[in-house]
Amino acid sequence: MNDLLLKIVTRMNKRLAITVLGIAVCIMYLVGTSILIQGLDVGTAEVGSLTQKGFYIVFDENTLSESRLDSSEIDRWPGVYSTGTMLPVTVEVDGGATLDTFLMVVDDDDNLIGLGEVQLSTEVLPGIDLDIPRGSSINLTWAQGSMPTRATQDFNPYSSQIFSDDMILASRSLGEIIQPDIIGKVSFVILPAENYEAIAIARDAGYHVKQSVGMLDFFEQGVNQVEADLWGLVGISAVIIILMVYSILSIEIQFRTPEIRIIKYLGLGPRDVLCLFLIQAAYLGLLGGLIGASLGIVIANSLTSVAPMFGLKSMIYPAVSFTSLGIPLALSVGASIIGGFYPAYKASCTSVRGMREVL
Amino acid sequence: MLLKKEAFLWITLCSILFCASIPVLVGVSLGPTSIFSSPDIVVLTQSSRDTPLDVNLAYGLGEQDFITNVSPEIYAFTSTVNAHTGVEEPILVRGVLPESFLELERGYVFSGNYYSNESFILLGEVLSERLGYGVGDRMTITGSLNPAFFEVTVTGIYRAETSVDDEMLVPLDLSRKMAGLTTNSILSIRIRTTDYGALNSYLIQNILNVDIGGGDSGTGTNGGTTDGNTSYEQEVAQDLALKYFKPSHLNETSDSFISTFIQKGSGSIGIVITGFIVLNAVLIFMGISSIFLRGLIERRHDLGVLSAIGASKLNIQILLFKDILLMSLLATGIGVTVGVATAYFISESNLLLAFGHVVRPIINLDLVLIMVAASMAIAVSSGVLGTAWQLSKAPQDLIHGRDVLQPEGDMDGLVSLLEVSS
């Protein structure tokens, strides 16, 4: 009896071959598009690996000035790093005009951002854009209200390519006088790109970890956005696949009504018939899925290979992964079972009364 | 009607999915070019990274009679935290002279303001809503090609009702730092002109005479010789190629990152989108075919009766073709209407994003006509194919369902099944 059932499940004729082909086209669509999307991702990463990454900046709120990380936690991070603390302040120069800016306290002992040599005590170092003359007397007030703190400007103003030139650099002790809440806290941590361990710790802790060269983040996140859009479209298409498998298997079950009557006449119950046809639906789905997956890989590679012949530059490196193969294959089998359920149920209800006509 | 009405519902669903996806897919593929240009704007860009444009060229252009608007610009690609979700999102930062840019884009600041060419951070209306930042809010951004980080305060929100509503405008100096450019360097000049010929002549003359930086190599647009030869004119014309939306016209050896971004970006996305459209059409064809086939098989008895009482194959074919045509026409009509409405809804609700910009599905008469033609062609051809296959059976076989009982080799199958079971 097992031989009979196996033969029914694995039997192949022209109609079944067309059914498998139909499923294969659907899966070719899904696998092909998944590979192209994954390929866009790989291409972006490839371009990213060739570009300088600069350093990473770690913070915990939406903005640096609001961010407050625990210094004692940061001290346990491995490797080289620098830290900084930002405070919004109001500046009064020589008792005259006031302006709103940020006070930045930087601990850059390893000179990651070029401030390793700067030693400040009660003096401040304003940015060149603030246009504060050397020797000026400066009153600093925390933007959210505090007693003014006096400082002097005894250095030439700074000009940096790393951060804006409209802030005021100060020593940590001065910063803590203006806003005591920053004691034991820092706003951000600068990590060199090679400090993988600390970068991983920061990511695991749920902090924002940004590359200082934003173009890489821009493209990675941009591709992710495109990916999300296209997966949405693939999802819509999956509905059509279910519909198609349902239609094709309905036809197939209808064609095989005599065969169903025979096996029921031989003693199989409705539940056995239901299982039998569900297994066959899954088998057809798997077979169609495997053929479709192979065709999808070929189509995706062909499209990217042919594109340069039409003057299209591309950074797609077709990539086969568990996601691009596993999900469409699972969908193929799942959709086939869903699509095949109603026809299989109808088959299980087939009466054996017509047997005389069949034979 | 010979075909069941249930088939019509499924065909309509397929048509809706097809017609809703096409405007979105075309919108995604045109994204990169729409960021930098529009049909009436000429974009002058650097021809290589070593020969950046000089902002003085833009100032000079601004004084010409044939120039309506001119905007010197620097693009910086970075990311920032979405205040609503706390997730990083890509953002295009454009270094501009605010007044020139807003005049060119016919935009205006409706909340807050810009105070000078050096002191402003303006957010596009769509970006401001999506990221959750308003006037007075602070944002953290990093450099684009240059390692850097900045905390900026939003000074105003602008509206232009184009794709630039998804961007952040900053002073040229700040964007130079982000992009790692030297003083006076810019990446592009966007121009609206009343006389393209005069503009071309001006550019050929003035780029030759003005030292725009890095110009001693003797090659490239800005370092060309003064003989005004044809190849040089071609180079200038090439710099204007973006106007015509044909990225392939740009110099293939150019390492300008704008041209690279547009060529590679639009090329890559174009490949994916073309793949999607082709496979989408094949899938819809298969879906509709299977629906028609199923409908015809369910009606094969009626088809056999019609044939037996004297209807010729041609008569039945005409009858079925009328059904198919009517169904396809109605399904296409509903499909295009609902599909376009869905695309419009997607456009209005800013649901889809690509590279920090909302995807604007393309809805125009040309595309609607193409969709109608494609949808009709797919539906009718798949229906005709199924009809031809079904009508190849003899009438008596159709009436008795004998095509079901005794298709090729199936009796052998039944016999073999019985042999195994016995």
PDB file of N, CA, C and O in Angstrom, chain A residues 4 15 22 29 62-65 102 160-163 165 208 210 212-215 219 221 225 229 236 243 246 251 255 258 262 307 313 315, chain B residues 10 17 77 79 81 86 88 138 140 143-144 146 148-149 151 177 252 261 267-268 271 279-280 284 286 294 297 353 355-356 404-405 407 414 417:
ATOM      1  N   LEU A   4       1.869   2.195  -3.371  1.00  0.00           N
ATOM      2  CA  LEU A   4       0.773   2.838  -4.101  1.00  0.00           C
ATOM      3  C   LEU A   4       0.704   4.325  -3.755  1.00  0.00           C
ATOM      4  O   LEU A   4       0.636   5.190  -4.637  1.00  0.00           O
ATOM      5  N   ARG A  15       0.168  17.275 -17.223  1.00  0.00           N
ATOM      6  CA  ARG A  15      -0.547  18.297 -16.437  1.00  0.00           C
ATOM      7  C   ARG A  15       0.236  18.687 -15.186  1.00  0.00           C
ATOM      8  O   ARG A  15       0.375  19.846 -14.848  1.00  0.00           O
ATOM      9  N   GLY A  22       4.344  26.160 -13.362  1.00  0.00           N
ATOM     10  CA  GLY A  22       3.669  27.364 -12.880  1.00  0.00           C
ATOM     11  C   GLY A  22       4.216  27.797 -11.529  1.00  0.00           C
ATOM     12  O   GLY A  22       4.526  28.971 -11.315  1.00  0.00           O
ATOM     13  N   TYR A  29      10.370  34.214  -9.599  1.00  0.00           N
ATOM     14  CA  TYR A  29      10.113  35.632  -9.347  1.00  0.00           C
ATOM     15  C   TYR A  29      10.613  36.029  -7.955  1.00  0.00           C
ATOM     16  O   TYR A  29      11.362  36.996  -7.790  1.00  0.00           O
ATOM     17  N   ASN A  62      18.879  61.369  21.319  1.00  0.00           N
ATOM     18  CA  ASN A  62      18.824  61.763  19.921  1.00  0.00           C
ATOM     19  C   ASN A  62      19.895  62.779  19.556  1.00  0.00           C
ATOM     20  O   ASN A  62      20.287  62.897  18.404  1.00  0.00           O
ATOM     21  N   THR A  63      20.345  63.573  20.524  1.00  0.00           N
ATOM     22  CA  THR A  63      21.381  64.570  20.245  1.00  0.00           C
ATOM     23  C   THR A  63      22.525  64.440  21.239  1.00  0.00           C
ATOM     24  O   THR A  63      22.345  63.925  22.352  1.00  0.00           O
ATOM     25  N   LEU A  64      23.692  64.931  20.816  1.00  0.00           N
ATOM     26  CA  LEU A  64      24.883  64.819  21.675  1.00  0.00           C
ATOM     27  C   LEU A  64      24.719  65.623  22.960  1.00  0.00           C
ATOM     28  O   LEU A  64      25.120  65.187  24.036  1.00  0.00           O
ATOM     29  N   SER A  65      24.110  66.816  22.863  1.00  0.00           N
ATOM     30  CA  SER A  65      24.027  67.671  24.048  1.00  0.00           C
ATOM     31  C   SER A  65      23.062  67.108  25.096  1.00  0.00           C
ATOM     32  O   SER A  65      23.155  67.455  26.271  1.00  0.00           O
ATOM     33  N   PHE A 102      27.522  75.942  22.357  1.00  0.00           N
ATOM     34  CA  PHE A 102      27.791  74.762  23.177  1.00  0.00           C
ATOM     35  C   PHE A 102      29.177  74.858  23.797  1.00  0.00           C
ATOM     36  O   PHE A 102      30.129  75.296  23.155  1.00  0.00           O
ATOM     37  N   SER A 160      38.476  73.598  13.296  1.00  0.00           N
ATOM     38  CA  SER A 160      38.555  72.141  13.195  1.00  0.00           C
ATOM     39  C   SER A 160      37.820  71.628  11.957  1.00  0.00           C
ATOM     40  O   SER A 160      36.817  72.201  11.536  1.00  0.00           O
ATOM     41  N   GLN A 161      38.328  70.560  11.390  1.00  0.00           N
ATOM     42  CA  GLN A 161      37.623  69.894  10.295  1.00  0.00           C
ATOM     43  C   GLN A 161      36.705  68.800  10.837  1.00  0.00           C
ATOM     44  O   GLN A 161      35.955  68.188  10.095  1.00  0.00           O
ATOM     45  N   ILE A 162      36.792  68.538  12.160  1.00  0.00           N
ATOM     46  CA  ILE A 162      36.052  67.410  12.740  1.00  0.00           C
ATOM     47  C   ILE A 162      34.725  67.841  13.332  1.00  0.00           C
ATOM     48  O   ILE A 162      33.761  67.090  13.318  1.00  0.00           O
ATOM     49  N   PHE A 163      34.690  69.047  13.914  1.00  0.00           N
ATOM     50  CA  PHE A 163      33.425  69.547  14.459  1.00  0.00           C
ATOM     51  C   PHE A 163      33.302  71.024  14.128  1.00  0.00           C
ATOM     52  O   PHE A 163      34.227  71.623  13.583  1.00  0.00           O
ATOM     53  N   ASP A 165      32.962  75.117  14.158  1.00  0.00           N
ATOM     54  CA  ASP A 165      33.855  76.138  14.726  1.00  0.00           C
ATOM     55  C   ASP A 165      33.096  77.204  15.504  1.00  0.00           C
ATOM     56  O   ASP A 165      33.578  78.315  15.672  1.00  0.00           O
ATOM     57  N   HIS A 208      23.326  54.680  20.317  1.00  0.00           N
ATOM     58  CA  HIS A 208      23.490  55.048  18.903  1.00  0.00           C
ATOM     59  C   HIS A 208      24.977  54.943  18.590  1.00  0.00           C
ATOM     60  O   HIS A 208      25.806  55.530  19.298  1.00  0.00           O
ATOM     61  N   LYS A 210      27.321  55.753  15.477  1.00  0.00           N
ATOM     62  CA  LYS A 210      27.338  56.336  14.130  1.00  0.00           C
ATOM     63  C   LYS A 210      28.747  56.386  13.585  1.00  0.00           C
ATOM     64  O   LYS A 210      29.697  56.683  14.313  1.00  0.00           O
ATOM     65  N   SER A 212      31.544  58.291  11.588  1.00  0.00           N
ATOM     66  CA  SER A 212      31.757  59.726  11.383  1.00  0.00           C
ATOM     67  C   SER A 212      31.729  60.086   9.902  1.00  0.00           C
ATOM     68  O   SER A 212      31.558  61.239   9.541  1.00  0.00           O
ATOM     69  N   VAL A 213      31.928  59.081   9.030  1.00  0.00           N
ATOM     70  CA  VAL A 213      31.764  59.308   7.590  1.00  0.00           C
ATOM     71  C   VAL A 213      30.342  58.850   7.251  1.00  0.00           C
ATOM     72  O   VAL A 213      30.068  57.670   7.092  1.00  0.00           O
ATOM     73  N   GLY A 214      29.435  59.825   7.169  1.00  0.00           N
ATOM     74  CA  GLY A 214      28.012  59.501   7.108  1.00  0.00           C
ATOM     75  C   GLY A 214      27.548  58.870   5.812  1.00  0.00           C
ATOM     76  O   GLY A 214      26.464  58.304   5.744  1.00  0.00           O
ATOM     77  N   MET A 215      28.373  58.999   4.761  1.00  0.00           N
ATOM     78  CA  MET A 215      27.943  58.491   3.460  1.00  0.00           C
ATOM     79  C   MET A 215      27.658  56.982   3.513  1.00  0.00           C
ATOM     80  O   MET A 215      26.743  56.490   2.858  1.00  0.00           O
ATOM     81  N   PHE A 219      24.055  55.205   2.625  1.00  0.00           N
ATOM     82  CA  PHE A 219      23.773  54.184   1.614  1.00  0.00           C
ATOM     83  C   PHE A 219      23.240  52.898   2.234  1.00  0.00           C
ATOM     84  O   PHE A 219      22.312  52.289   1.694  1.00  0.00           O
ATOM     85  N   GLN A 221      21.565  52.535   5.056  1.00  0.00           N
ATOM     86  CA  GLN A 221      20.179  52.729   5.504  1.00  0.00           C
ATOM     87  C   GLN A 221      19.250  52.992   4.318  1.00  0.00           C
ATOM     88  O   GLN A 221      18.081  52.598   4.330  1.00  0.00           O
ATOM     89  N   GLN A 225      15.939  50.928   3.228  1.00  0.00           N
ATOM     90  CA  GLN A 225      14.612  51.486   2.954  1.00  0.00           C
ATOM     91  C   GLN A 225      14.048  50.927   1.648  1.00  0.00           C
ATOM     92  O   GLN A 225      12.882  50.541   1.576  1.00  0.00           O
ATOM     93  N   ASP A 229      10.690  48.539   1.002  1.00  0.00           N
ATOM     94  CA  ASP A 229       9.645  48.832   0.003  1.00  0.00           C
ATOM     95  C   ASP A 229       9.419  47.621  -0.892  1.00  0.00           C
ATOM     96  O   ASP A 229       8.285  47.232  -1.161  1.00  0.00           O
ATOM     97  N   ILE A 236       2.904  41.323  -1.591  1.00  0.00           N
ATOM     98  CA  ILE A 236       1.663  41.395  -2.378  1.00  0.00           C
ATOM     99  C   ILE A 236       1.663  40.272  -3.417  1.00  0.00           C
ATOM    100  O   ILE A 236       0.649  39.604  -3.641  1.00  0.00           O
ATOM    101  N   LEU A 243      -3.043  32.267  -4.817  1.00  0.00           N
ATOM    102  CA  LEU A 243      -4.202  32.169  -5.706  1.00  0.00           C
ATOM    103  C   LEU A 243      -3.916  31.221  -6.868  1.00  0.00           C
ATOM    104  O   LEU A 243      -4.739  30.379  -7.237  1.00  0.00           O
ATOM    105  N   TYR A 246      -3.664  27.616  -5.812  1.00  0.00           N
ATOM    106  CA  TYR A 246      -5.025  27.153  -5.542  1.00  0.00           C
ATOM    107  C   TYR A 246      -5.717  26.771  -6.854  1.00  0.00           C
ATOM    108  O   TYR A 246      -6.296  25.689  -6.984  1.00  0.00           O
ATOM    109  N   ILE A 251      -7.598  22.499 -10.481  1.00  0.00           N
ATOM    110  CA  ILE A 251      -7.714  21.851 -11.787  1.00  0.00           C
ATOM    111  C   ILE A 251      -7.180  20.417 -11.689  1.00  0.00           C
ATOM    112  O   ILE A 251      -7.793  19.461 -12.148  1.00  0.00           O
ATOM    113  N   PHE A 255      -9.071  16.927 -12.372  1.00  0.00           N
ATOM    114  CA  PHE A 255      -8.623  15.969 -13.371  1.00  0.00           C
ATOM    115  C   PHE A 255      -8.440  14.571 -12.785  1.00  0.00           C
ATOM    116  O   PHE A 255      -8.524  13.586 -13.495  1.00  0.00           O
ATOM    117  N   PRO A 258     -11.255  10.469 -10.895  1.00  0.00           N
ATOM    118  CA  PRO A 258     -11.362   9.011 -10.994  1.00  0.00           C
ATOM    119  C   PRO A 258     -10.337   8.285 -10.128  1.00  0.00           C
ATOM    120  O   PRO A 258     -10.647   7.283  -9.483  1.00  0.00           O
ATOM    121  N   ILE A 262     -10.847   5.629  -7.035  1.00  0.00           N
ATOM    122  CA  ILE A 262     -10.229   4.295  -6.965  1.00  0.00           C
ATOM    123  C   ILE A 262      -9.579   4.073  -5.600  1.00  0.00           C
ATOM    124  O   ILE A 262      -9.806   3.060  -4.938  1.00  0.00           O
ATOM    125  N   ALA A 307      23.225  44.019 -17.923  1.00  0.00           N
ATOM    126  CA  ALA A 307      22.996  45.454 -17.722  1.00  0.00           C
ATOM    127  C   ALA A 307      24.122  46.341 -18.265  1.00  0.00           C
ATOM    128  O   ALA A 307      23.848  47.318 -18.967  1.00  0.00           O
ATOM    129  N   LYS A 313      25.397  51.220 -15.206  1.00  0.00           N
ATOM    130  CA  LYS A 313      26.384  50.880 -14.183  1.00  0.00           C
ATOM    131  C   LYS A 313      25.631  50.300 -12.990  1.00  0.00           C
ATOM    132  O   LYS A 313      24.521  50.709 -12.704  1.00  0.00           O
ATOM    133  N   MET A 315      25.912  48.395  -8.852  1.00  0.00           N
ATOM    134  CA  MET A 315      26.707  47.906  -7.724  1.00  0.00           C
ATOM    135  C   MET A 315      25.979  46.731  -7.092  1.00  0.00           C
ATOM    136  O   MET A 315      25.975  46.550  -5.890  1.00  0.00           O
TER     137      MET A 315
ATOM    138  N   TRP B  10     -11.075  37.389  -9.452  1.00  0.00           N
ATOM    139  CA  TRP B  10      -9.639  37.097  -9.358  1.00  0.00           C
ATOM    140  C   TRP B  10      -8.834  37.886 -10.389  1.00  0.00           C
ATOM    141  O   TRP B  10      -7.756  38.384 -10.099  1.00  0.00           O
ATOM    142  N   LEU B  17      -3.342  44.622  -8.519  1.00  0.00           N
ATOM    143  CA  LEU B  17      -1.969  44.472  -8.003  1.00  0.00           C
ATOM    144  C   LEU B  17      -0.950  44.936  -9.037  1.00  0.00           C
ATOM    145  O   LEU B  17       0.032  45.606  -8.720  1.00  0.00           O
ATOM    146  N   PHE B  77      25.902  63.372   2.153  1.00  0.00           N
ATOM    147  CA  PHE B  77      25.033  62.234   2.468  1.00  0.00           C
ATOM    148  C   PHE B  77      25.341  61.775   3.888  1.00  0.00           C
ATOM    149  O   PHE B  77      26.478  61.413   4.189  1.00  0.00           O
ATOM    150  N   SER B  79      23.334  60.638   8.034  1.00  0.00           N
ATOM    151  CA  SER B  79      22.135  60.051   8.656  1.00  0.00           C
ATOM    152  C   SER B  79      21.892  60.752   9.983  1.00  0.00           C
ATOM    153  O   SER B  79      22.788  61.397  10.535  1.00  0.00           O
ATOM    154  N   VAL B  81      19.087  60.661  13.723  1.00  0.00           N
ATOM    155  CA  VAL B  81      18.147  59.844  14.494  1.00  0.00           C
ATOM    156  C   VAL B  81      16.720  60.361  14.295  1.00  0.00           C
ATOM    157  O   VAL B  81      16.471  61.558  14.398  1.00  0.00           O
ATOM    158  N   GLY B  86      13.543  56.756  17.200  1.00  0.00           N
ATOM    159  CA  GLY B  86      14.876  56.526  17.772  1.00  0.00           C
ATOM    160  C   GLY B  86      15.782  55.737  16.840  1.00  0.00           C
ATOM    161  O   GLY B  86      16.887  55.347  17.206  1.00  0.00           O
ATOM    162  N   GLU B  88      18.070  55.320  13.280  1.00  0.00           N
ATOM    163  CA  GLU B  88      18.835  56.147  12.337  1.00  0.00           C
ATOM    164  C   GLU B  88      18.190  56.115  10.947  1.00  0.00           C
ATOM    165  O   GLU B  88      17.759  55.044  10.490  1.00  0.00           O
ATOM    166  N   ARG B 138      17.340  70.415  18.282  1.00  0.00           N
ATOM    167  CA  ARG B 138      18.738  70.142  17.915  1.00  0.00           C
ATOM    168  C   ARG B 138      18.844  68.763  17.266  1.00  0.00           C
ATOM    169  O   ARG B 138      18.120  67.839  17.631  1.00  0.00           O
ATOM    170  N   THR B 140      21.821  65.807  15.590  1.00  0.00           N
ATOM    171  CA  THR B 140      23.228  65.423  15.454  1.00  0.00           C
ATOM    172  C   THR B 140      23.433  64.806  14.075  1.00  0.00           C
ATOM    173  O   THR B 140      22.721  63.886  13.690  1.00  0.00           O
ATOM    174  N   GLY B 143      29.804  63.871   9.226  1.00  0.00           N
ATOM    175  CA  GLY B 143      30.326  64.283   7.923  1.00  0.00           C
ATOM    176  C   GLY B 143      29.822  63.326   6.851  1.00  0.00           C
ATOM    177  O   GLY B 143      29.259  62.269   7.138  1.00  0.00           O
ATOM    178  N   SER B 144      30.049  63.724   5.594  1.00  0.00           N
ATOM    179  CA  SER B 144      29.629  62.867   4.481  1.00  0.00           C
ATOM    180  C   SER B 144      30.804  62.015   4.016  1.00  0.00           C
ATOM    181  O   SER B 144      30.835  60.800   4.203  1.00  0.00           O
ATOM    182  N   ASN B 146      33.957  63.248   4.851  1.00  0.00           N
ATOM    183  CA  ASN B 146      34.974  63.678   5.802  1.00  0.00           C
ATOM    184  C   ASN B 146      34.565  63.252   7.216  1.00  0.00           C
ATOM    185  O   ASN B 146      33.423  63.469   7.601  1.00  0.00           O
ATOM    186  N   ALA B 148      33.568  63.635  10.657  1.00  0.00           N
ATOM    187  CA  ALA B 148      33.204  64.830  11.426  1.00  0.00           C
ATOM    188  C   ALA B 148      31.863  64.603  12.105  1.00  0.00           C
ATOM    189  O   ALA B 148      31.134  63.679  11.740  1.00  0.00           O
ATOM    190  N   PHE B 149      31.563  65.422  13.111  1.00  0.00           N
ATOM    191  CA  PHE B 149      30.241  65.363  13.730  1.00  0.00           C
ATOM    192  C   PHE B 149      29.813  66.764  14.136  1.00  0.00           C
ATOM    193  O   PHE B 149      30.639  67.600  14.505  1.00  0.00           O
ATOM    194  N   GLU B 151      26.471  69.234  15.925  1.00  0.00           N
ATOM    195  CA  GLU B 151      25.153  69.370  16.554  1.00  0.00           C
ATOM    196  C   GLU B 151      24.580  70.682  16.021  1.00  0.00           C
ATOM    197  O   GLU B 151      25.184  71.739  16.185  1.00  0.00           O
ATOM    198  N   LYS B 177      32.583  71.345   5.054  1.00  0.00           N
ATOM    199  CA  LYS B 177      33.232  70.540   6.096  1.00  0.00           C
ATOM    200  C   LYS B 177      32.748  69.103   6.043  1.00  0.00           C
ATOM    201  O   LYS B 177      33.514  68.159   6.206  1.00  0.00           O
ATOM    202  N   GLU B 252      32.113  58.306 -18.465  1.00  0.00           N
ATOM    203  CA  GLU B 252      32.185  57.065 -17.690  1.00  0.00           C
ATOM    204  C   GLU B 252      33.405  57.027 -16.774  1.00  0.00           C
ATOM    205  O   GLU B 252      33.430  56.304 -15.793  1.00  0.00           O
ATOM    206  N   PHE B 261      26.998  58.624  -8.202  1.00  0.00           N
ATOM    207  CA  PHE B 261      25.775  58.291  -7.454  1.00  0.00           C
ATOM    208  C   PHE B 261      24.602  58.106  -8.410  1.00  0.00           C
ATOM    209  O   PHE B 261      23.858  57.143  -8.330  1.00  0.00           O
ATOM    210  N   GLY B 267      21.337  53.111 -12.066  1.00  0.00           N
ATOM    211  CA  GLY B 267      21.599  51.857 -12.786  1.00  0.00           C
ATOM    212  C   GLY B 267      21.195  50.653 -11.960  1.00  0.00           C
ATOM    213  O   GLY B 267      20.449  49.788 -12.425  1.00  0.00           O
ATOM    214  N   SER B 268      21.649  50.621 -10.716  1.00  0.00           N
ATOM    215  CA  SER B 268      21.361  49.471  -9.847  1.00  0.00           C
ATOM    216  C   SER B 268      19.863  49.354  -9.576  1.00  0.00           C
ATOM    217  O   SER B 268      19.276  48.286  -9.710  1.00  0.00           O
ATOM    218  N   ILE B 271      17.979  48.189 -12.611  1.00  0.00           N
ATOM    219  CA  ILE B 271      18.052  46.744 -12.872  1.00  0.00           C
ATOM    220  C   ILE B 271      17.032  46.003 -12.018  1.00  0.00           C
ATOM    221  O   ILE B 271      16.265  45.176 -12.502  1.00  0.00           O
ATOM    222  N   LEU B 279       9.134  40.331 -14.244  1.00  0.00           N
ATOM    223  CA  LEU B 279       8.663  39.156 -13.512  1.00  0.00           C
ATOM    224  C   LEU B 279       7.227  39.338 -13.024  1.00  0.00           C
ATOM    225  O   LEU B 279       6.443  38.397 -12.994  1.00  0.00           O
ATOM    226  N   ASN B 280       6.885  40.594 -12.679  1.00  0.00           N
ATOM    227  CA  ASN B 280       5.521  40.909 -12.266  1.00  0.00           C
ATOM    228  C   ASN B 280       4.538  40.578 -13.388  1.00  0.00           C
ATOM    229  O   ASN B 280       3.509  39.955 -13.163  1.00  0.00           O
ATOM    230  N   ILE B 284       1.646  37.771 -13.307  1.00  0.00           N
ATOM    231  CA  ILE B 284       0.234  38.130 -13.509  1.00  0.00           C
ATOM    232  C   ILE B 284      -0.328  37.311 -14.683  1.00  0.00           C
ATOM    233  O   ILE B 284      -1.463  36.823 -14.635  1.00  0.00           O
ATOM    234  N   MET B 286       0.646  34.339 -15.649  1.00  0.00           N
ATOM    235  CA  MET B 286       0.433  32.962 -15.185  1.00  0.00           C
ATOM    236  C   MET B 286      -0.824  32.882 -14.305  1.00  0.00           C
ATOM    237  O   MET B 286      -1.619  31.949 -14.422  1.00  0.00           O
ATOM    238  N   ARG B 294      -9.100  27.408 -15.235  1.00  0.00           N
ATOM    239  CA  ARG B 294      -9.970  26.795 -14.239  1.00  0.00           C
ATOM    240  C   ARG B 294     -11.433  27.055 -14.608  1.00  0.00           C
ATOM    241  O   ARG B 294     -12.290  26.171 -14.570  1.00  0.00           O
ATOM    242  N   ILE B 297     -12.400  24.893 -17.570  1.00  0.00           N
ATOM    243  CA  ILE B 297     -12.552  23.474 -17.217  1.00  0.00           C
ATOM    244  C   ILE B 297     -13.885  23.258 -16.492  1.00  0.00           C
ATOM    245  O   ILE B 297     -14.597  22.288 -16.740  1.00  0.00           O
ATOM    246  N   LEU B 353       9.856  54.746   1.360  1.00  0.00           N
ATOM    247  CA  LEU B 353      11.042  55.592   1.417  1.00  0.00           C
ATOM    248  C   LEU B 353      12.178  54.950   0.640  1.00  0.00           C
ATOM    249  O   LEU B 353      12.298  53.724   0.603  1.00  0.00           O
ATOM    250  N   PHE B 355      16.412  56.009   0.146  1.00  0.00           N
ATOM    251  CA  PHE B 355      17.536  56.918   0.363  1.00  0.00           C
ATOM    252  C   PHE B 355      17.084  58.241   0.990  1.00  0.00           C
ATOM    253  O   PHE B 355      17.466  59.325   0.540  1.00  0.00           O
ATOM    254  N   GLY B 356      16.247  58.123   2.016  1.00  0.00           N
ATOM    255  CA  GLY B 356      15.854  59.311   2.774  1.00  0.00           C
ATOM    256  C   GLY B 356      14.794  60.152   2.086  1.00  0.00           C
ATOM    257  O   GLY B 356      14.415  61.193   2.593  1.00  0.00           O
ATOM    258  N   VAL B 404     -11.018  14.149 -18.945  1.00  0.00           N
ATOM    259  CA  VAL B 404     -10.574  13.953 -17.563  1.00  0.00           C
ATOM    260  C   VAL B 404     -10.283  12.479 -17.304  1.00  0.00           C
ATOM    261  O   VAL B 404      -9.312  12.113 -16.654  1.00  0.00           O
ATOM    262  N   LEU B 405     -11.170  11.649 -17.873  1.00  0.00           N
ATOM    263  CA  LEU B 405     -11.027  10.221 -17.599  1.00  0.00           C
ATOM    264  C   LEU B 405      -9.895   9.582 -18.381  1.00  0.00           C
ATOM    265  O   LEU B 405      -9.197   8.716 -17.888  1.00  0.00           O
ATOM    266  N   PRO B 407      -7.185  11.123 -20.454  1.00  0.00           N
ATOM    267  CA  PRO B 407      -6.169  11.905 -21.137  1.00  0.00           C
ATOM    268  C   PRO B 407      -4.987  10.998 -21.445  1.00  0.00           C
ATOM    269  O   PRO B 407      -4.963   9.861 -20.989  1.00  0.00           O
ATOM    270  N   LEU B 414      -4.066   4.221 -14.328  1.00  0.00           N
ATOM    271  CA  LEU B 414      -5.065   3.551 -13.506  1.00  0.00           C
ATOM    272  C   LEU B 414      -4.775   2.052 -13.415  1.00  0.00           C
ATOM    273  O   LEU B 414      -4.839   1.467 -12.330  1.00  0.00           O
ATOM    274  N   LEU B 417      -1.928   1.434 -11.205  1.00  0.00           N
ATOM    275  CA  LEU B 417      -2.302   1.622  -9.797  1.00  0.00           C
ATOM    276  C   LEU B 417      -2.990   0.360  -9.264  1.00  0.00           C
ATOM    277  O   LEU B 417      -2.686  -0.118  -8.177  1.00  0.00           O
TER     278      LEU B 417
END
